[in-house]
Amino acid sequence: MVELRHSGSSLGSRASSSPMKRDEDASPLIHDHISQDVDDEDHPRHTPRDRDRAFWFQTHSFFPFVNDDPRFSQHSHRISLFLIILIAVAGLISIFAILQRLTSPYLCKKDGIVLHCPRVKENPSLWENPFSATTSWKPCAERRDGGMSDLPPENETSGYIFIHAEGGLNQQRIAICNAVAVAKIMNATLILPVLKQDQIWKDQTKFEDIFDVDHFIDYLKDDVRIVRDIPEWFTEKSELFTSIRRTVKNIPKYAPAQFYIDNVLPRVKEKKIMALKPFVDRLGYDNVPQEINRLRCRVNYHALKFLPEIEQMSDLLVSRMRNRTGSPNPYMALHLRFEKGMVGLSFCDFVGTREEKAKMAEYRQKEWPRRYKNGSHLWQLALQKRKEGRCPLEPGEVAVILRAMGYPKETQIYVASGQVYGGQNRMAPLRNMFPNLVTKEELASKEELAVFRKHVTSLAALDFLVCLKSDVFVMTHGGNFAKLIIGARRYMGHRQKSIKPDKGLMSKSFGDPYMGWASFVEDVVVTHQTRTGLPEETFPNYDLWENPLTPCMCKA
């Protein structure tokens, strides 16, 4: 995705400050805000006497009967005094009314139910995109209304296809959407995908452990024929995982629709049932019909529903996040990608002791020996990746960015993350700046989460939903999790913010020893005005999952 890059022109007419001047600014790690008094030479300040004289003149103009002329009666002076007191009282009443509205809950409707909605004390722009920017596009990938199914009977389709949805929950989700699309392209019957296949038919997590199968099949009945299991007449089930004769393995990444028609469909017709493996990112975006892209959105946003118990638990966690202080509050969801595996795979350099760096070098050499080589080239590579914004943000860096954006210390933050590399020491800066920071393990009891621990994918689904329903979602690095959440929030109305930090700009700012807090705040605010999750028409087919605009959304 093409990202808006910071430039000097983007900051308007802000004059660049000298190192001496910028050094006077406070550190971003100490002060919450800075106030500046600016004198306008063209508009000099008035003295108290000038202000009194101006007020006296305006009073005489507004009340012509207020006059020093002795011919006016004492009765006229009493009337003028009474009117002035009356106006003052009315002004005080108006001020108290405004303060009460700002600090008390108000009634609003959601899904037809009257609720007490919170009055946010902070600037509303911290939590919502401008209303005018959210009314141009609407979702339009839902299923056809009143349309009759044009699918042939199951025994008259081209054959059966079967896929393994490997990887984590969100990688599996993308694979399922692509499988439905490929079945449509070839007019084939789709066998319900298997998730996390460990051994032949001994998978620990099944499709029905996470998703509502009945809804999935019923919702797509007018698009693709889907069956729950391999047909009974096919007795050699193990061949779908072991036999080359029953597996298509030569599908390139982001293959066009025509590739399936020319290369896969003939084999499906010949063998009647084929497995497609591997099946990660095996269908492109801009080389397939728009209706196929729209179908993938229909699967992702409408057909794939989590089980009711997962939805209910996520709603409970969301409710607890909003009411942690005893009164309704908005909350932020932070997808913090700083696990050991992510840090190692990034091959970026991070703050740490010599011992930590030595252990990380050993870990990288063991896990990625070809990329590690002898390690001599890694320092230059790490610097280049950081300049390009390809390194995960550290927890402390995230904290400084959020404070620069204006989020106060009291902000409620839900953290979706694996075990953070560096543990509590690495998390300390973030927790110190935002103490109201919790995970699902801190919101729910062990007994409540026990049923979901049977499947790691269920726990990931809880994080997914709590992040999806948050008032603000913040990602710190790429990945399918953040990509799908940002895309879904765009599709659902893009009113709530989805913040995607400009890591390239941030690395430049963090590395500038002369940049003061005020300059840093200005850079952060200006740069991220266009990185809040609004639909981006400039890249219609770059990544369907993060930006479903062109194929799946329509002009309102």
XYZ file of N, CA, C and O in Angstrom, residues 229-337:
436
model
N -18.412 -32.808 4.300
C -17.378 -33.842 4.364
C -17.113 -34.395 2.981
O -17.868 -34.147 2.021
N -16.042 -35.140 2.882
C -15.693 -35.815 1.622
C -16.787 -36.824 1.289
O -17.288 -37.532 2.176
N -17.207 -36.909 0.045
C -18.294 -37.835 -0.323
C -17.991 -39.278 0.099
O -16.833 -39.712 0.118
N -19.029 -40.002 0.450
C -18.851 -41.368 0.934
C -18.287 -42.290 -0.138
O -17.600 -43.264 0.177
N -18.592 -42.005 -1.400
C -18.114 -42.882 -2.466
C -16.598 -42.818 -2.637
O -15.988 -43.700 -3.235
N -15.979 -41.748 -2.064
C -14.524 -41.629 -2.165
C -13.911 -42.257 -0.920
O -13.936 -41.690 0.171
N -13.353 -43.444 -1.061
C -12.879 -44.218 0.091
C -11.418 -43.972 0.439
O -10.985 -44.301 1.532
N -10.645 -43.397 -0.483
C -9.217 -43.203 -0.240
C -8.955 -41.780 0.280
O -8.299 -40.968 -0.374
N -9.486 -41.492 1.440
C -9.382 -40.143 1.986
C -7.933 -39.720 2.246
O -7.585 -38.551 2.103
N -7.089 -40.643 2.641
C -5.705 -40.295 2.953
C -4.967 -39.754 1.732
O -3.981 -39.017 1.870
N -5.443 -40.079 0.546
C -4.779 -39.613 -0.663
C -4.859 -38.097 -0.820
O -4.031 -37.499 -1.506
N -5.848 -37.487 -0.196
C -5.967 -36.044 -0.300
C -4.839 -35.333 0.453
O -4.643 -34.133 0.309
N -4.072 -36.073 1.270
C -2.983 -35.466 2.022
C -1.624 -36.030 1.634
O -0.606 -35.399 1.895
N -1.599 -37.209 1.009
C -0.319 -37.856 0.750
C -0.039 -38.112 -0.719
O 1.112 -38.136 -1.121
N -1.057 -38.303 -1.514
C -0.840 -38.706 -2.903
C -0.657 -37.500 -3.813
O -1.456 -36.564 -3.811
N 0.405 -37.546 -4.604
C 0.634 -36.483 -5.578
C -0.450 -36.500 -6.640
O -0.816 -35.469 -7.183
N -1.012 -37.668 -6.908
C -2.043 -37.784 -7.943
C -3.315 -37.031 -7.564
O -4.096 -36.658 -8.428
N -3.513 -36.800 -6.273
C -4.730 -36.135 -5.813
C -4.480 -34.720 -5.301
O -5.361 -34.117 -4.708
N -3.274 -34.190 -5.498
C -2.933 -32.878 -4.951
C -2.360 -31.977 -6.039
O -1.488 -32.396 -6.803
N -2.875 -30.735 -6.075
C -2.328 -29.718 -6.971
C -1.383 -28.844 -6.155
O -1.809 -28.180 -5.214
N -0.086 -28.848 -6.517
C 0.898 -28.125 -5.721
C 1.605 -27.009 -6.483
O 2.430 -26.313 -5.908
N 1.307 -26.848 -7.729
C 2.062 -25.895 -8.538
C 1.326 -24.581 -8.770
O 1.523 -23.920 -9.782
N 0.482 -24.197 -7.850
C -0.274 -22.944 -7.989
C 0.609 -21.793 -7.514
O 1.041 -21.778 -6.358
N 0.899 -20.808 -8.354
C 1.745 -19.684 -7.931
C 0.995 -18.743 -7.009
O -0.238 -18.749 -6.949
N 1.752 -17.913 -6.301
C 1.132 -16.908 -5.437
C 0.385 -15.889 -6.283
O 0.830 -15.511 -7.365
N -0.764 -15.453 -5.767
C -1.600 -14.439 -6.421
C -1.904 -14.806 -7.869
O -1.834 -13.976 -8.779
N -2.245 -16.074 -8.069
C -2.555 -16.568 -9.417
C -3.826 -15.911 -9.942
O -4.756 -15.645 -9.181
N -3.918 -15.673 -11.244
C -5.143 -15.118 -11.826
C -6.219 -16.179 -11.955
O -5.946 -17.391 -11.867
N -7.439 -15.746 -12.191
C -8.555 -16.689 -12.354
C -8.312 -17.620 -13.530
O -8.654 -18.812 -13.478
N -7.693 -17.094 -14.577
C -7.479 -17.904 -15.777
C -6.551 -19.078 -15.517
O -6.668 -20.126 -16.158
N -5.634 -18.936 -14.566
C -4.733 -20.040 -14.244
C -5.517 -21.251 -13.756
O -5.222 -22.397 -14.132
N -6.525 -21.020 -12.927
C -7.333 -22.130 -12.407
C -8.143 -22.773 -13.529
O -8.291 -24.001 -13.575
N -8.645 -21.959 -14.429
C -9.446 -22.499 -15.532
C -8.574 -23.334 -16.462
O -8.993 -24.408 -16.932
N -7.354 -22.881 -16.715
C -6.487 -23.570 -17.674
C -5.748 -24.759 -17.076
O -5.496 -25.754 -17.767
N -5.372 -24.684 -15.791
C -4.463 -25.688 -15.226
C -5.074 -26.574 -14.149
O -4.688 -27.741 -14.029
N -5.986 -26.039 -13.347
C -6.543 -26.822 -12.241
C -7.853 -27.493 -12.633
O -8.071 -28.669 -12.305
N -8.719 -26.776 -13.326
C -10.036 -27.320 -13.682
C -9.949 -28.632 -14.465
O -10.708 -29.569 -14.157
N -9.053 -28.788 -15.466
C -8.961 -30.082 -16.168
C -8.644 -31.253 -15.239
O -9.191 -32.353 -15.415
N -7.803 -31.036 -14.232
C -7.459 -32.118 -13.308
C -8.629 -32.447 -12.387
O -8.847 -33.598 -12.013
N -9.392 -31.401 -11.996
C -10.569 -31.639 -11.168
C -11.602 -32.452 -11.942
O -12.217 -33.391 -11.410
N -11.805 -32.126 -13.205
C -12.762 -32.883 -14.036
C -12.311 -34.318 -14.238
O -13.134 -35.242 -14.285
N -11.003 -34.502 -14.351
C -10.485 -35.848 -14.584
C -10.566 -36.711 -13.333
O -11.039 -37.858 -13.382
N -10.109 -36.194 -12.187
C -10.030 -36.985 -10.961
C -11.298 -36.900 -10.113
O -11.457 -37.667 -9.171
N -12.170 -35.914 -10.403
C -13.423 -35.691 -9.686
C -13.242 -35.079 -8.296
O -14.149 -34.445 -7.778
N -12.073 -35.278 -7.692
C -11.816 -34.676 -6.384
C -10.318 -34.420 -6.254
O -9.506 -35.307 -6.500
N -9.961 -33.164 -5.902
C -8.556 -32.786 -5.811
C -8.335 -31.900 -4.589
O -9.201 -31.108 -4.209
N -7.162 -32.061 -3.987
C -6.742 -31.191 -2.885
C -5.806 -30.123 -3.431
O -4.977 -30.406 -4.301
N -5.947 -28.885 -2.931
C -5.076 -27.784 -3.324
C -4.176 -27.463 -2.139
O -4.656 -27.039 -1.084
N -2.870 -27.703 -2.319
C -1.953 -27.545 -1.191
C -0.575 -27.169 -1.706
O -0.094 -27.820 -2.633
N 0.040 -26.127 -1.100
C -0.482 -25.228 -0.060
C -1.479 -24.243 -0.663
O -1.575 -24.109 -1.884
N -2.190 -23.533 0.213
C -3.231 -22.648 -0.291
C -3.234 -21.331 0.491
O -4.217 -20.930 1.071
N -2.096 -20.668 0.515
C -1.968 -19.371 1.155
C -1.676 -18.335 0.075
O -0.710 -18.464 -0.666
N -2.535 -17.335 -0.039
C -2.359 -16.267 -1.045
C -2.230 -16.846 -2.446
O -1.385 -16.417 -3.234
N -3.090 -17.804 -2.764
C -3.019 -18.437 -4.081
C -4.051 -17.887 -5.059
O -4.390 -18.535 -6.038
N -4.565 -16.678 -4.780
C -5.497 -16.025 -5.699
C -5.255 -14.528 -5.644
O -5.219 -13.939 -4.565
N -5.075 -13.923 -6.830
C -4.766 -12.502 -6.898
C -5.976 -11.631 -6.663
O -7.087 -12.098 -6.401
N -5.782 -10.313 -6.767
C -6.847 -9.333 -6.531
C -7.270 -8.630 -7.820
O -8.451 -8.510 -8.111
N -6.294 -8.157 -8.588
C -6.616 -7.362 -9.764
C -6.612 -8.181 -11.048
O -6.733 -7.633 -12.130
N -6.456 -9.494 -10.944
C -6.473 -10.350 -12.131
C -7.612 -11.377 -12.065
O -7.530 -12.453 -12.642
N -8.652 -11.025 -11.310
C -9.863 -11.843 -11.239
C -11.062 -10.930 -11.463
O -10.963 -9.710 -11.257
N -12.214 -11.469 -11.894
C -13.408 -10.626 -12.084
C -13.810 -9.942 -10.779
O -13.632 -10.481 -9.686
N -14.377 -8.753 -10.897
C -14.791 -8.009 -9.724
C -15.836 -8.773 -8.917
O -15.896 -8.642 -7.689
N -16.669 -9.550 -9.582
C -17.678 -10.312 -8.861
C -17.033 -11.358 -7.951
O -17.562 -11.687 -6.891
N -15.863 -11.876 -8.352
C -15.150 -12.827 -7.505
C -14.606 -12.120 -6.267
O -14.673 -12.643 -5.150
N -14.064 -10.924 -6.437
C -13.607 -10.149 -5.274
C -14.775 -9.819 -4.351
O -14.652 -9.864 -3.127
N -15.911 -9.489 -4.953
C -17.090 -9.173 -4.146
C -17.548 -10.424 -3.377
O -18.009 -10.330 -2.232
N -17.429 -11.572 -4.000
C -17.786 -12.827 -3.330
C -16.867 -13.066 -2.130
O -17.318 -13.506 -1.065
N -15.581 -12.778 -2.276
C -14.656 -12.963 -1.153
C -15.031 -12.047 0.020
O -14.918 -12.443 1.183
N -15.481 -10.832 -0.299
C -15.955 -9.945 0.767
C -17.232 -10.488 1.403
O -17.439 -10.385 2.614
N -18.082 -11.083 0.579
C -19.325 -11.661 1.093
C -19.010 -12.790 2.074
O -19.659 -12.946 3.104
N -17.992 -13.567 1.765
C -17.579 -14.643 2.669
C -16.998 -14.054 3.951
O -17.375 -14.440 5.060
N -16.090 -13.104 3.800
C -15.351 -12.567 4.941
C -16.239 -11.810 5.912
O -16.152 -11.992 7.137
N -17.120 -10.949 5.390
C -17.890 -10.057 6.251
C -19.288 -10.554 6.586
O -19.919 -10.018 7.497
N -19.773 -11.554 5.863
C -21.155 -11.990 6.086
C -21.290 -13.490 6.373
O -22.074 -13.871 7.234
N -20.553 -14.326 5.648
C -20.739 -15.772 5.789
C -19.964 -16.354 6.964
O -20.446 -17.273 7.628
N -18.758 -15.851 7.220
C -17.928 -16.383 8.296
C -18.313 -15.720 9.621
O -17.923 -14.596 9.905
N -19.081 -16.424 10.414
C -19.481 -15.937 11.739
C -18.899 -16.855 12.802
O -18.938 -18.080 12.678
N -18.365 -16.238 13.860
C -17.864 -17.044 14.968
C -19.039 -17.673 15.711
O -20.181 -17.207 15.626
N -18.746 -18.727 16.449
C -19.784 -19.405 17.221
C -20.416 -18.445 18.231
O -19.752 -17.509 18.707
N -21.693 -18.651 18.589
C -22.372 -17.740 19.537
C -21.633 -17.575 20.853
O -21.583 -16.464 21.393
N -21.036 -18.653 21.379
C -20.348 -18.526 22.669
C -19.106 -17.638 22.576
O -18.745 -16.943 23.536
N -18.444 -17.627 21.417
C -17.300 -16.737 21.216
C -17.767 -15.292 21.119
O -17.178 -14.386 21.715
N -18.856 -15.075 20.377
C -19.425 -13.725 20.255
C -19.868 -13.203 21.620
O -19.631 -12.030 21.960
N -20.519 -14.042 22.407
C -21.015 -13.615 23.717
C -19.876 -13.272 24.666
O -19.950 -12.277 25.404
N -18.826 -14.077 24.668
C -17.691 -13.795 25.541
C -16.991 -12.508 25.122
O -16.565 -11.713 25.978
N -16.884 -12.279 23.836
C -16.253 -11.037 23.363
C -17.088 -9.828 23.762
O -16.544 -8.784 24.152
N -18.414 -9.952 23.694
C -19.289 -8.848 24.117
C -19.110 -8.554 25.603
O -19.157 -7.394 26.037
N -18.907 -9.612 26.398
C -18.688 -9.431 27.831
C -17.377 -8.690 28.092
O -17.312 -7.782 28.933
N -16.332 -9.060 27.347
C -15.046 -8.382 27.501
C -15.149 -6.910 27.084
O -14.582 -6.030 27.734
N -15.875 -6.644 25.998
C -16.066 -5.268 25.536
C -16.811 -4.453 26.593
O -16.448 -3.315 26.901
N -17.845 -5.042 27.178
C -18.617 -4.356 28.214
C -17.739 -4.028 29.415
O -17.829 -2.939 29.993
N -16.886 -4.963 29.798
C -16.002 -4.727 30.940
C -14.970 -3.647 30.621
O -14.593 -2.863 31.493
N -14.499 -3.605 29.385
C -13.567 -2.545 29.002
C -14.226 -1.179 29.102
O -13.608 -0.210 29.552
N -15.477 -1.083 28.690
C -16.164 0.215 28.668
C -16.580 0.675 30.071
O -16.887 1.851 30.265
N -16.611 -0.227 31.019
C -17.122 0.136 32.348
C -16.111 -0.129 33.457
O -16.491 -0.320 34.613
N -14.840 -0.118 33.146
C -13.819 -0.409 34.150
C -13.744 0.658 35.233
O -13.339 0.382 36.363
N -14.112 1.892 34.895
C -14.022 2.981 35.870
C -15.340 3.252 36.578
O -15.460 4.220 37.316
N -16.343 2.416 36.339
C -17.640 2.602 36.971
C -18.595 3.436 36.147
O -19.774 3.539 36.476
N -18.104 4.056 35.086
C -18.958 4.821 34.177
C -18.496 4.530 32.755
O -17.337 4.195 32.530
N -19.413 4.645 31.788
C -19.056 4.290 30.411
C -17.897 5.121 29.874
O -17.847 6.336 30.051
N -16.958 4.437 29.230
C -15.802 5.090 28.634
C -15.481 4.438 27.293
O -15.708 3.240 27.108
N -14.930 5.207 26.367
C -14.416 4.582 25.146
C -13.129 3.836 25.482
O -12.497 4.077 26.512
N -12.731 2.914 24.621
C -11.474 2.209 24.867
C -10.724 2.016 23.559
O -11.285 2.025 22.468
N -9.429 1.858 23.706
C -8.527 1.623 22.586
C -8.066 0.177 22.600
O -7.824 -0.397 23.668
N -7.961 -0.432 21.416
C -7.395 -1.776 21.293
C -6.045 -1.660 20.597
O -5.929 -1.027 19.546
N -5.037 -2.253 21.194
C -3.672 -2.164 20.689
C -3.185 -3.551 20.299
O -3.090 -4.436 21.141
N -2.903 -3.730 19.008
C -2.313 -4.994 18.556
C -0.801 -4.840 18.609
O -0.182 -4.253 17.720
N -0.210 -5.350 19.666
C 1.210 -5.156 19.942
C 1.999 -6.361 19.435
O 2.019 -7.415 20.066
N 2.659 -6.188 18.305
C 3.432 -7.280 17.716
C 4.903 -7.121 18.091
O 5.687 -6.496 17.364
